[in-house]
């Protein structure tokens, strides 16, 4: 190979095939919003303009900018997405492109699943779930409107909470385009069941969830681990890291230290009312200047929720029952918040951006599966197979149990962790993780108070 240069790009020309090559080091220089390149299977693509209209938002592309993103691209995109790549091709190839043995096996497995049609076979789970949710919501309304019993009203609140849990799983499926047959119907389903029935914006969910998938368990890139001042899973957060996702410092000050010091005691109470934070995040996003996909539809859907829900609660006879009804519904959905945190809080964490060349490894290190009998799959929405979902996020939940042994064997082959705990053991492990960080927080002295009020009320994340 002989070297040449065009502008500031060092280009290598192949004597044998006439192709233009650049190195991974050169690719890394193109990692800014106004100069954003990635490589897929050794070809280099300029996605600067595409990031502004990317269906998954610009965050995934920014997080993987300047590096190879093949495995992530395969994980999140159907085969039809490959047709969009030629228009973005820079003409360059990576001269030092290399595929690890783990990635080779992962790509082979993804190809086999695709050829077998697994990504398109959604089963009947959606119909069953929608029927179950309809039954729960009908029973809730009936209990509130046609009974005068306090306990029936509390049971109705619990049923509403259970309905919200099941709806969240359906919203999750819709957000990953697993629920309906087309992207448009998935979008409609997400707004209807997410915004209209639960009050939580599907746009907010996709914004944070896509970032979580790409940067699984990165303390400064994954918003699902950024819960200061209330919770911290690692003492690395005590250095006041800057959240790349939120664009602000995660300040660890005396107030945060106080909360963190007792987080193994406050964990479940926080989870019981965590839904309030999701409502807050929805409002903050929809009122922000940030470009939000389908913003008008998201706002209208959220307004529908804040119309029917207060009206339903107002039908209860007194304020005591109204408050109790809301708390019961929130506490039941709090179980789901516990479920979600069990999958990641006690797993390995790291600081820094995700790397495209260790996609499989990062997913195995940052996830924990919850073992349960098949008859409990409905209760976890399939997400007890967290690693399987992270590796194949487009795969309908009805297939996750069947591929679990395959993923386990692949991890064993490459010496990678495959952690699967019972629901009880996962709770114990998570509490131990929180307690360890709590004791470490207590040992920190000479804290300088700053931004106390802001951090106390800004629960963004």
Short mmCIF file of C-alpha atoms in Angstrom, two decimals:
data_model
loop_
_atom_site.label_atom_id
_atom_site.label_comp_id
_atom_site.label_asym_id
_atom_site.label_seq_id
_atom_site.Cartn_x
_atom_site.Cartn_y
_atom_site.Cartn_z
CA UNK A 1 0.00 0.00 0.00
CA UNK A 2 1.07 3.56 -0.68
CA UNK A 3 0.00 6.58 1.23
CA UNK A 4 -1.62 9.76 -0.08
CA UNK A 5 -3.60 12.62 1.41
CA UNK A 6 -6.81 14.47 0.62
CA UNK A 7 -7.54 17.50 2.73
CA UNK A 8 -6.84 16.48 6.33
CA UNK A 9 -7.66 12.79 5.73
CA UNK A 10 -4.83 10.33 5.42
CA UNK A 11 -5.89 7.88 2.71
CA UNK A 12 -4.27 4.59 1.78
CA UNK A 13 -4.72 3.29 -1.75
CA UNK A 14 -4.64 -0.42 -2.41
CA UNK A 15 -2.42 -1.42 -5.27
CA UNK A 16 -4.41 -4.59 -5.84
CA UNK A 17 -8.05 -3.53 -5.71
CA UNK A 18 -7.94 0.25 -6.22
CA UNK A 19 -9.98 0.91 -3.07
CA UNK A 20 -9.36 3.87 -0.77
CA UNK A 21 -8.56 3.03 2.83
CA UNK A 22 -8.32 4.93 6.11
CA UNK A 23 -7.24 3.68 9.50
CA UNK A 24 -9.38 3.31 12.62
CA UNK A 25 -7.31 6.13 14.11
CA UNK A 26 -8.38 8.42 11.29
CA UNK A 27 -11.99 7.30 11.64
CA UNK A 28 -11.94 8.25 15.34
CA UNK A 29 -11.37 11.89 14.41
CA UNK A 30 -14.87 12.06 12.90
CA UNK A 31 -16.76 11.84 16.17
CA UNK A 32 -18.59 15.15 16.42
CA UNK A 33 -22.21 16.09 15.66
CA UNK A 34 -21.11 18.13 12.61
CA UNK A 35 -18.61 15.49 11.46
CA UNK A 36 -19.98 12.06 12.27
CA UNK A 37 -18.64 8.92 10.65
CA UNK A 38 -19.05 5.25 11.49
CA UNK A 39 -17.99 2.02 9.83
CA UNK A 40 -20.12 -1.03 9.13
CA UNK A 41 -18.44 -4.22 7.95
CA UNK A 42 -15.29 -2.30 7.07
CA UNK A 43 -17.00 0.37 4.97
CA UNK A 44 -17.00 3.95 6.25
CA UNK A 45 -20.21 5.98 6.23
CA UNK A 46 -20.86 9.68 6.79
CA UNK A 47 -24.00 9.86 8.93
CA UNK A 48 -23.75 13.54 9.89
CA UNK A 49 -26.94 14.58 8.12
CA UNK A 50 -28.66 11.23 8.56
CA UNK A 51 -28.36 11.50 12.35
CA UNK A 52 -30.88 14.37 12.23
CA UNK A 53 -33.57 12.08 10.80
CA UNK A 54 -32.45 8.73 12.17
CA UNK A 55 -35.58 6.92 13.50
CA UNK A 56 -33.67 5.89 16.62
CA UNK A 57 -32.52 9.45 17.31
CA UNK A 58 -29.03 10.91 17.11
CA UNK A 59 -27.82 9.60 20.49
CA UNK A 60 -26.95 6.05 19.34
CA UNK A 61 -24.98 7.41 16.39
CA UNK A 62 -23.16 9.97 18.52
CA UNK A 63 -22.27 7.35 21.10
CA UNK A 64 -20.73 5.09 18.45
CA UNK A 65 -19.26 7.86 16.32
CA UNK A 66 -15.78 7.43 14.94
CA UNK A 67 -15.72 3.66 15.30
CA UNK A 68 -17.03 0.40 13.92
CA UNK A 69 -20.73 -0.10 14.69
CA UNK A 70 -21.44 -3.32 12.80
CA UNK A 71 -22.77 -5.40 15.69
CA UNK A 72 -24.99 -2.60 16.97
CA UNK A 73 -26.30 -2.00 13.44
CA UNK A 74 -27.16 -5.68 13.06
CA UNK A 75 -28.84 -5.75 16.47
CA UNK A 76 -31.15 -2.79 15.88
CA UNK A 77 -31.95 -2.86 12.18
CA UNK A 78 -33.94 -5.16 9.89
CA UNK A 79 -32.44 -6.38 6.63
CA UNK A 80 -34.18 -3.59 4.71
CA UNK A 81 -32.00 -0.98 6.46
CA UNK A 82 -28.94 -2.11 4.52
CA UNK A 83 -30.42 -0.52 1.40
CA UNK A 84 -29.95 2.94 2.95
CA UNK A 85 -26.20 2.56 3.43
CA UNK A 86 -24.91 3.11 -0.15
CA UNK A 87 -26.19 6.70 -0.09
CA UNK A 88 -24.04 7.37 2.99
CA UNK A 89 -20.87 5.63 1.82
CA UNK A 90 -17.79 7.88 1.86
CA UNK A 91 -15.83 5.72 -0.58
CA UNK A 92 -13.42 4.70 2.17
CA UNK A 93 -12.75 1.32 3.71
CA UNK A 94 -11.01 0.54 7.00
CA UNK A 95 -7.49 -0.68 6.41
CA UNK A 96 -7.30 -2.34 9.84
CA UNK A 97 -10.80 -3.75 10.00
CA UNK A 98 -10.90 -6.84 12.17
CA UNK A 99 -13.74 -9.06 13.36
CA UNK A 100 -13.34 -10.88 16.68
CA UNK A 101 -14.34 -14.50 17.06
CA UNK A 102 -17.16 -13.44 19.38
CA UNK A 103 -18.55 -11.04 16.79
CA UNK A 104 -18.29 -13.66 14.07
CA UNK A 105 -20.41 -16.05 16.12
CA UNK A 106 -22.86 -13.29 17.07
CA UNK A 107 -23.37 -12.21 13.47
CA UNK A 108 -23.79 -15.80 12.37
CA UNK A 109 -26.43 -16.34 15.03
CA UNK A 110 -28.29 -13.16 14.08
CA UNK A 111 -28.24 -14.27 10.45
CA UNK A 112 -29.65 -17.70 11.34
CA UNK A 113 -32.46 -16.13 13.37
CA UNK A 114 -33.28 -13.81 10.48
CA UNK A 115 -33.31 -16.59 7.89
CA UNK A 116 -35.64 -18.65 10.08
CA UNK A 117 -38.07 -15.72 10.19
CA UNK A 118 -37.93 -15.37 13.97
CA UNK A 119 -37.87 -11.56 13.85
CA UNK A 120 -41.19 -11.59 11.97
CA UNK A 121 -42.96 -14.34 13.93
CA UNK A 122 -44.60 -12.42 16.76
CA UNK A 123 -46.88 -15.17 18.05
CA UNK A 124 -50.21 -14.49 19.74
CA UNK A 125 -48.77 -12.80 22.83
CA UNK A 126 -49.91 -9.32 21.79
CA UNK A 127 -53.54 -10.44 21.46
CA UNK A 128 -53.42 -12.20 24.83
CA UNK A 129 -51.79 -9.20 26.50
CA UNK A 130 -54.24 -6.69 25.03
CA UNK A 131 -57.16 -8.87 26.12
CA UNK A 132 -55.72 -9.15 29.62
CA UNK A 133 -55.12 -5.40 29.84
CA UNK A 134 -58.66 -4.68 28.62
CA UNK A 135 -60.03 -6.98 31.31
CA UNK A 136 -57.93 -5.30 34.02
CA UNK A 137 -58.94 -1.79 32.96
CA UNK A 138 -62.61 -2.74 32.74
CA UNK A 139 -62.50 -4.26 36.22
CA UNK A 140 -60.78 -1.12 37.52
CA UNK A 141 -63.43 1.21 36.13
CA UNK A 142 -66.25 -1.05 37.29
CA UNK A 143 -64.83 -1.27 40.82
CA UNK A 144 -64.50 2.50 41.10
CA UNK A 145 -67.88 3.41 39.61
CA UNK A 146 -70.15 0.63 40.84
CA UNK A 147 -68.87 -0.24 44.29
CA UNK A 148 -68.89 1.72 47.52
CA UNK A 149 -66.49 -0.65 49.31
CA UNK A 150 -63.13 0.79 50.35
CA UNK A 151 -61.41 -2.55 49.76
CA UNK A 152 -62.91 -2.93 46.29
CA UNK A 153 -61.56 0.51 45.49
CA UNK A 154 -58.10 -0.50 46.72
CA UNK A 155 -58.29 -3.69 44.68
CA UNK A 156 -59.21 -1.57 41.68
CA UNK A 157 -56.11 0.53 42.25
CA UNK A 158 -54.00 -2.63 42.35
CA UNK A 159 -55.58 -3.88 39.12
CA UNK A 160 -54.83 -0.53 37.47
CA UNK A 161 -51.21 -0.85 38.58
CA UNK A 162 -51.04 -4.36 37.15
CA UNK A 163 -52.56 -3.10 33.89
CA UNK A 164 -49.91 -0.38 33.70
CA UNK A 165 -47.22 -3.03 34.14
CA UNK A 166 -48.55 -5.08 31.25
CA UNK A 167 -49.01 -1.97 29.12
CA UNK A 168 -45.39 -1.00 29.76
CA UNK A 169 -44.29 -4.34 28.33
CA UNK A 170 -46.45 -3.78 25.26
CA UNK A 171 -45.09 -0.25 24.92
CA UNK A 172 -41.60 -1.69 25.14
CA UNK A 173 -42.46 -4.12 22.35
CA UNK A 174 -43.91 -1.31 20.23
CA UNK A 175 -40.85 0.85 20.82
CA UNK A 176 -38.65 -1.95 19.46
CA UNK A 177 -41.09 -2.45 16.55
CA UNK A 178 -41.96 -5.93 17.83
CA UNK A 179 -45.65 -5.43 18.59
CA UNK A 180 -47.31 -4.64 15.25
CA UNK A 181 -46.53 -5.61 11.67
CA UNK A 182 -45.44 -2.16 10.45
CA UNK A 183 -43.44 0.73 11.84
CA UNK A 184 -46.42 3.07 11.54
CA UNK A 185 -48.72 0.82 13.55
CA UNK A 186 -46.01 0.33 16.17
CA UNK A 187 -45.70 4.10 16.47
CA UNK A 188 -49.47 4.45 16.87
CA UNK A 189 -49.56 1.66 19.45
CA UNK A 190 -46.72 3.24 21.41
CA UNK A 191 -48.45 6.61 21.66
CA UNK A 192 -51.86 5.11 22.41
CA UNK A 193 -50.87 2.68 25.13
CA UNK A 194 -47.92 4.71 26.38
CA UNK A 195 -49.02 8.34 26.40
CA UNK A 196 -52.80 7.90 26.48
CA UNK A 197 -53.15 5.07 28.98
CA UNK A 198 -50.05 5.35 31.18
CA UNK A 199 -49.16 9.05 30.84
CA UNK A 200 -45.55 8.20 30.00
CA UNK A 201 -44.29 9.51 26.66
CA UNK A 202 -43.13 6.88 24.20
CA UNK A 203 -40.82 9.56 22.77
CA UNK A 204 -39.14 9.96 26.17
CA UNK A 205 -38.90 6.21 26.54
CA UNK A 206 -37.28 5.71 23.12
CA UNK A 207 -34.86 8.58 23.71
CA UNK A 208 -33.54 7.12 26.96
CA UNK A 209 -33.98 3.45 26.12
CA UNK A 210 -32.00 3.56 22.88
CA UNK A 211 -29.15 5.24 24.73
CA UNK A 212 -29.35 2.57 27.44
CA UNK A 213 -29.10 -0.26 24.91
CA UNK A 214 -26.11 1.26 23.13
CA UNK A 215 -24.18 2.22 26.28
CA UNK A 216 -25.36 -0.54 28.60
CA UNK A 217 -24.12 0.19 32.14
CA UNK A 218 -21.79 3.05 31.25
CA UNK A 219 -22.03 5.35 34.26
CA UNK A 220 -21.71 8.52 32.19
CA UNK A 221 -23.50 7.43 28.99
CA UNK A 222 -26.33 5.18 30.21
CA UNK A 223 -29.22 7.26 31.64
CA UNK A 224 -30.64 4.18 33.41
CA UNK A 225 -27.80 4.33 35.94
CA UNK A 226 -27.90 8.09 36.52
CA UNK A 227 -30.13 8.50 39.55
CA UNK A 228 -28.25 10.96 41.76
CA UNK A 229 -28.97 12.29 44.29
CA UNK A 230 -31.19 9.35 45.32
CA UNK A 231 -29.32 6.23 44.15
CA UNK A 232 -25.80 5.27 43.09
CA UNK A 233 -24.65 1.78 42.10
CA UNK A 234 -20.91 2.54 42.18
CA UNK A 235 -18.52 4.78 44.05
CA UNK A 236 -17.27 5.97 40.66
CA UNK A 237 -20.32 8.24 40.70
CA UNK A 238 -18.91 9.98 43.77
CA UNK A 239 -16.46 11.88 41.53
CA UNK A 240 -19.34 13.96 40.10
CA UNK A 241 -19.18 12.50 36.62
CA UNK A 242 -20.60 14.45 33.72
CA UNK A 243 -23.61 12.80 32.13
CA UNK A 244 -22.99 12.76 28.40
CA UNK A 245 -26.65 11.88 27.88
CA UNK A 246 -28.11 14.77 29.88
CA UNK A 247 -25.24 17.17 29.27
CA UNK A 248 -24.82 18.09 32.92
CA UNK A 249 -22.75 17.14 35.91
CA UNK A 250 -24.05 14.42 38.22
CA UNK A 251 -23.05 16.33 41.32
CA UNK A 252 -22.23 14.24 44.36
CA UNK A 253 -22.68 16.73 47.19
CA UNK A 254 -23.58 16.43 50.91
CA UNK A 255 -27.27 15.99 50.13
CA UNK A 256 -26.55 13.19 47.63
CA UNK A 257 -24.16 11.62 50.11
CA UNK A 258 -26.91 11.59 52.75
CA UNK A 259 -29.43 9.89 50.46
CA UNK A 260 -26.89 7.41 49.09
CA UNK A 261 -25.76 6.48 52.61
CA UNK A 262 -29.19 4.98 53.29
CA UNK A 263 -30.13 3.83 49.79
CA UNK A 264 -30.26 0.14 50.71
CA UNK A 265 -33.10 1.09 53.07
CA UNK A 266 -34.85 3.58 50.76
CA UNK A 267 -34.56 1.51 47.58
CA UNK A 268 -38.00 -0.12 47.76
CA UNK A 269 -39.85 3.03 48.93
CA UNK A 270 -38.25 4.93 46.04
CA UNK A 271 -39.29 2.23 43.59
CA UNK A 272 -42.85 2.42 44.95
CA UNK A 273 -43.23 6.05 43.85
CA UNK A 274 -40.73 6.05 40.95
CA UNK A 275 -43.62 6.53 38.56
CA UNK A 276 -43.82 10.16 39.63
CA UNK A 277 -40.36 10.68 38.16
CA UNK A 278 -41.47 9.21 34.82
CA UNK A 279 -44.36 11.67 34.66
CA UNK A 280 -41.91 14.47 35.41
CA UNK A 281 -39.50 13.33 32.69
CA UNK A 282 -42.34 13.19 30.17
CA UNK A 283 -43.37 16.76 30.94
CA UNK A 284 -39.77 18.05 30.91
CA UNK A 285 -39.08 16.49 27.52
CA UNK A 286 -42.31 17.55 25.84
CA UNK A 287 -41.94 21.13 27.10
CA UNK A 288 -38.27 21.33 26.16
CA UNK A 289 -36.82 22.82 22.98
CA UNK A 290 -35.38 19.45 22.03
CA UNK A 291 -36.54 18.01 18.73
CA UNK A 292 -39.03 15.30 19.70
CA UNK A 293 -40.41 12.88 17.09
CA UNK A 294 -44.20 13.14 16.79
CA UNK A 295 -44.19 15.81 19.48
CA UNK A 296 -47.76 16.99 18.90
CA UNK A 297 -49.12 13.44 19.06
CA UNK A 298 -47.12 12.80 22.24
CA UNK A 299 -48.50 15.95 23.86
CA UNK A 300 -52.08 15.14 22.87
CA UNK A 301 -51.73 11.57 24.11
CA UNK A 302 -50.35 12.77 27.44
CA UNK A 303 -53.22 15.25 27.80
CA UNK A 304 -55.68 12.41 27.24
CA UNK A 305 -54.13 10.54 30.16
CA UNK A 306 -54.29 13.59 32.43
CA UNK A 307 -57.97 13.90 31.53
CA UNK A 308 -59.25 10.38 32.13
CA UNK A 309 -57.05 9.47 35.12
CA UNK A 310 -57.98 12.46 37.35
CA UNK A 311 -61.63 11.99 36.35
CA UNK A 312 -61.53 8.34 37.40
CA UNK A 313 -59.87 9.19 40.72
CA UNK A 314 -62.40 11.98 41.34
CA UNK A 315 -65.20 9.40 41.24
CA UNK A 316 -63.99 7.98 44.56
CA UNK A 317 -65.99 9.23 47.57
CA UNK A 318 -63.33 11.17 49.49
CA UNK A 319 -59.77 12.43 49.38
CA UNK A 320 -58.50 9.69 51.66
CA UNK A 321 -59.59 6.97 49.26
CA UNK A 322 -58.35 8.95 46.28
CA UNK A 323 -54.85 9.27 47.70
CA UNK A 324 -54.84 5.63 48.78
CA UNK A 325 -56.05 4.51 45.34
CA UNK A 326 -53.22 6.37 43.60
CA UNK A 327 -50.60 5.09 46.06
CA UNK A 328 -51.75 1.49 45.67
CA UNK A 329 -51.60 1.73 41.88
CA UNK A 330 -48.12 3.28 42.06
CA UNK A 331 -46.86 0.66 44.54
CA UNK A 332 -47.99 -2.19 42.30
CA UNK A 333 -46.18 -0.69 39.29
CA UNK A 334 -43.22 -0.21 41.62
CA UNK A 335 -42.69 -3.96 41.28
CA UNK A 336 -41.85 -3.34 37.65
CA UNK A 337 -39.32 -0.67 38.56
CA UNK A 338 -37.68 -3.23 40.81
CA UNK A 339 -37.68 -5.74 37.96
CA UNK A 340 -35.95 -3.32 35.62
CA UNK A 341 -33.27 -2.32 38.11
CA UNK A 342 -32.51 -5.93 39.04
CA UNK A 343 -31.38 -6.50 35.45
CA UNK A 344 -28.57 -3.94 35.69
CA UNK A 345 -27.88 -2.42 39.11
CA UNK A 346 -25.71 -5.31 40.33
CA UNK A 347 -24.00 -5.95 36.98
CA UNK A 348 -20.58 -4.65 35.94
CA UNK A 349 -20.29 -0.94 35.21
CA UNK A 350 -17.71 1.18 33.41
CA UNK A 351 -16.93 4.82 32.67
CA UNK A 352 -16.63 6.11 29.13
CA UNK A 353 -18.32 5.70 25.76
CA UNK A 354 -19.42 2.31 24.41
CA UNK A 355 -17.09 0.57 21.99
CA UNK A 356 -18.46 -0.98 18.83
CA UNK A 357 -15.79 -3.67 18.75
CA UNK A 358 -16.85 -5.27 22.05
CA UNK A 359 -20.64 -5.09 21.65
CA UNK A 360 -21.32 -8.66 22.73
CA UNK A 361 -18.94 -8.47 25.67
CA UNK A 362 -20.44 -5.25 27.04
CA UNK A 363 -23.97 -6.68 26.89
CA UNK A 364 -22.99 -9.84 28.76
CA UNK A 365 -21.14 -7.87 31.43
CA UNK A 366 -23.90 -5.30 31.98
CA UNK A 367 -26.99 -7.52 32.21
CA UNK A 368 -28.51 -10.01 34.64
CA UNK A 369 -31.23 -12.49 33.70
CA UNK A 370 -33.97 -13.45 36.15
CA UNK A 371 -34.71 -17.17 36.18
CA UNK A 372 -38.35 -18.17 36.49
CA UNK A 373 -40.81 -20.78 35.28
CA UNK A 374 -42.37 -20.31 31.86
CA UNK A 375 -45.78 -19.66 33.38
CA UNK A 376 -44.35 -16.46 34.89
CA UNK A 377 -43.23 -15.03 31.54
CA UNK A 378 -46.30 -12.78 31.43
CA UNK A 379 -45.30 -11.20 34.74
CA UNK A 380 -41.84 -10.20 33.48
CA UNK A 381 -42.91 -9.39 29.93
CA UNK A 382 -40.11 -11.57 28.60
CA UNK A 383 -37.54 -9.12 29.95
CA UNK A 384 -36.30 -11.60 32.53
CA UNK A 385 -34.19 -12.72 29.55
CA UNK A 386 -32.40 -9.40 29.65
CA UNK A 387 -29.20 -10.49 27.94
CA UNK A 388 -31.08 -12.18 25.14
CA UNK A 389 -33.14 -9.03 24.65
CA UNK A 390 -30.07 -6.79 24.65
CA UNK A 391 -28.33 -8.94 22.06
CA UNK A 392 -31.42 -9.21 19.85
CA UNK A 393 -33.66 -6.21 20.72
CA UNK A 394 -35.88 -6.71 17.65
CA UNK A 395 -36.67 -10.31 18.53
CA UNK A 396 -40.27 -10.75 19.76
CA UNK A 397 -40.44 -11.80 23.39
CA UNK A 398 -42.07 -15.14 22.54
CA UNK A 399 -38.67 -16.37 21.25
CA UNK A 400 -36.44 -15.22 24.10
CA UNK A 401 -36.84 -18.34 26.23
CA UNK A 402 -36.05 -20.61 23.28
CA UNK A 403 -32.79 -18.83 22.39
CA UNK A 404 -31.60 -18.62 26.00
CA UNK A 405 -29.70 -21.96 25.89
CA UNK A 406 -28.03 -20.90 22.63
CA UNK A 407 -26.85 -17.60 24.11
CA UNK A 408 -25.68 -19.38 27.26
CA UNK A 409 -23.56 -21.78 25.20
CA UNK A 410 -22.10 -18.93 23.16
CA UNK A 411 -21.07 -17.14 26.36
CA UNK A 412 -19.52 -20.35 27.68
CA UNK A 413 -17.60 -20.87 24.44
CA UNK A 414 -15.97 -17.45 24.69
CA UNK A 415 -15.52 -17.36 28.47
CA UNK A 416 -18.05 -14.57 28.96
CA UNK A 417 -20.44 -14.19 31.91
CA UNK A 418 -24.00 -15.38 31.67
CA UNK A 419 -25.61 -14.38 34.95
CA UNK A 420 -29.06 -15.74 35.74
CA UNK A 421 -30.45 -15.35 39.26
CA UNK A 422 -33.75 -16.11 40.91
CA UNK A 423 -35.95 -13.11 41.64
CA UNK A 424 -35.06 -13.41 45.32
CA UNK A 425 -31.31 -13.72 44.73
CA UNK A 426 -31.37 -10.80 42.29
CA UNK A 427 -33.00 -8.65 44.98
CA UNK A 428 -30.39 -9.70 47.53
CA UNK A 429 -27.53 -9.01 45.11
CA UNK A 430 -28.92 -5.59 44.21
CA UNK A 431 -29.33 -4.64 47.87
CA UNK A 432 -25.73 -5.73 48.55
CA UNK A 433 -24.55 -3.53 45.68
CA UNK A 434 -26.47 -0.56 47.03
CA UNK A 435 -25.25 -1.22 50.57
CA UNK A 436 -21.63 -1.38 49.45
CA UNK A 437 -21.93 2.00 47.74
CA UNK A 438 -23.82 3.37 50.77
CA UNK A 439 -21.01 2.43 53.17
CA UNK A 440 -18.42 3.88 50.81
CA UNK A 441 -20.40 7.13 50.67
CA UNK A 442 -20.40 7.35 54.47
CA UNK A 443 -16.61 7.17 54.50
CA UNK A 444 -16.25 10.29 52.36
CA UNK A 445 -15.43 13.40 54.39
CA UNK A 446 -15.02 17.11 53.81
CA UNK A 447 -17.78 17.41 51.22
CA UNK A 448 -18.23 20.87 49.72
CA UNK A 449 -21.94 21.81 49.57
CA UNK A 450 -23.04 23.06 46.16
CA UNK A 451 -26.18 23.02 44.07
CA UNK A 452 -28.12 21.40 46.93
CA UNK A 453 -31.55 22.68 45.97
CA UNK A 454 -31.07 21.98 42.27
CA UNK A 455 -29.88 18.42 42.78
CA UNK A 456 -32.64 17.73 45.30
CA UNK A 457 -35.41 18.59 42.88
CA UNK A 458 -33.79 17.73 39.55
CA UNK A 459 -34.55 14.01 39.36
CA UNK A 460 -33.79 14.00 35.65
CA UNK A 461 -32.62 10.43 35.24
#
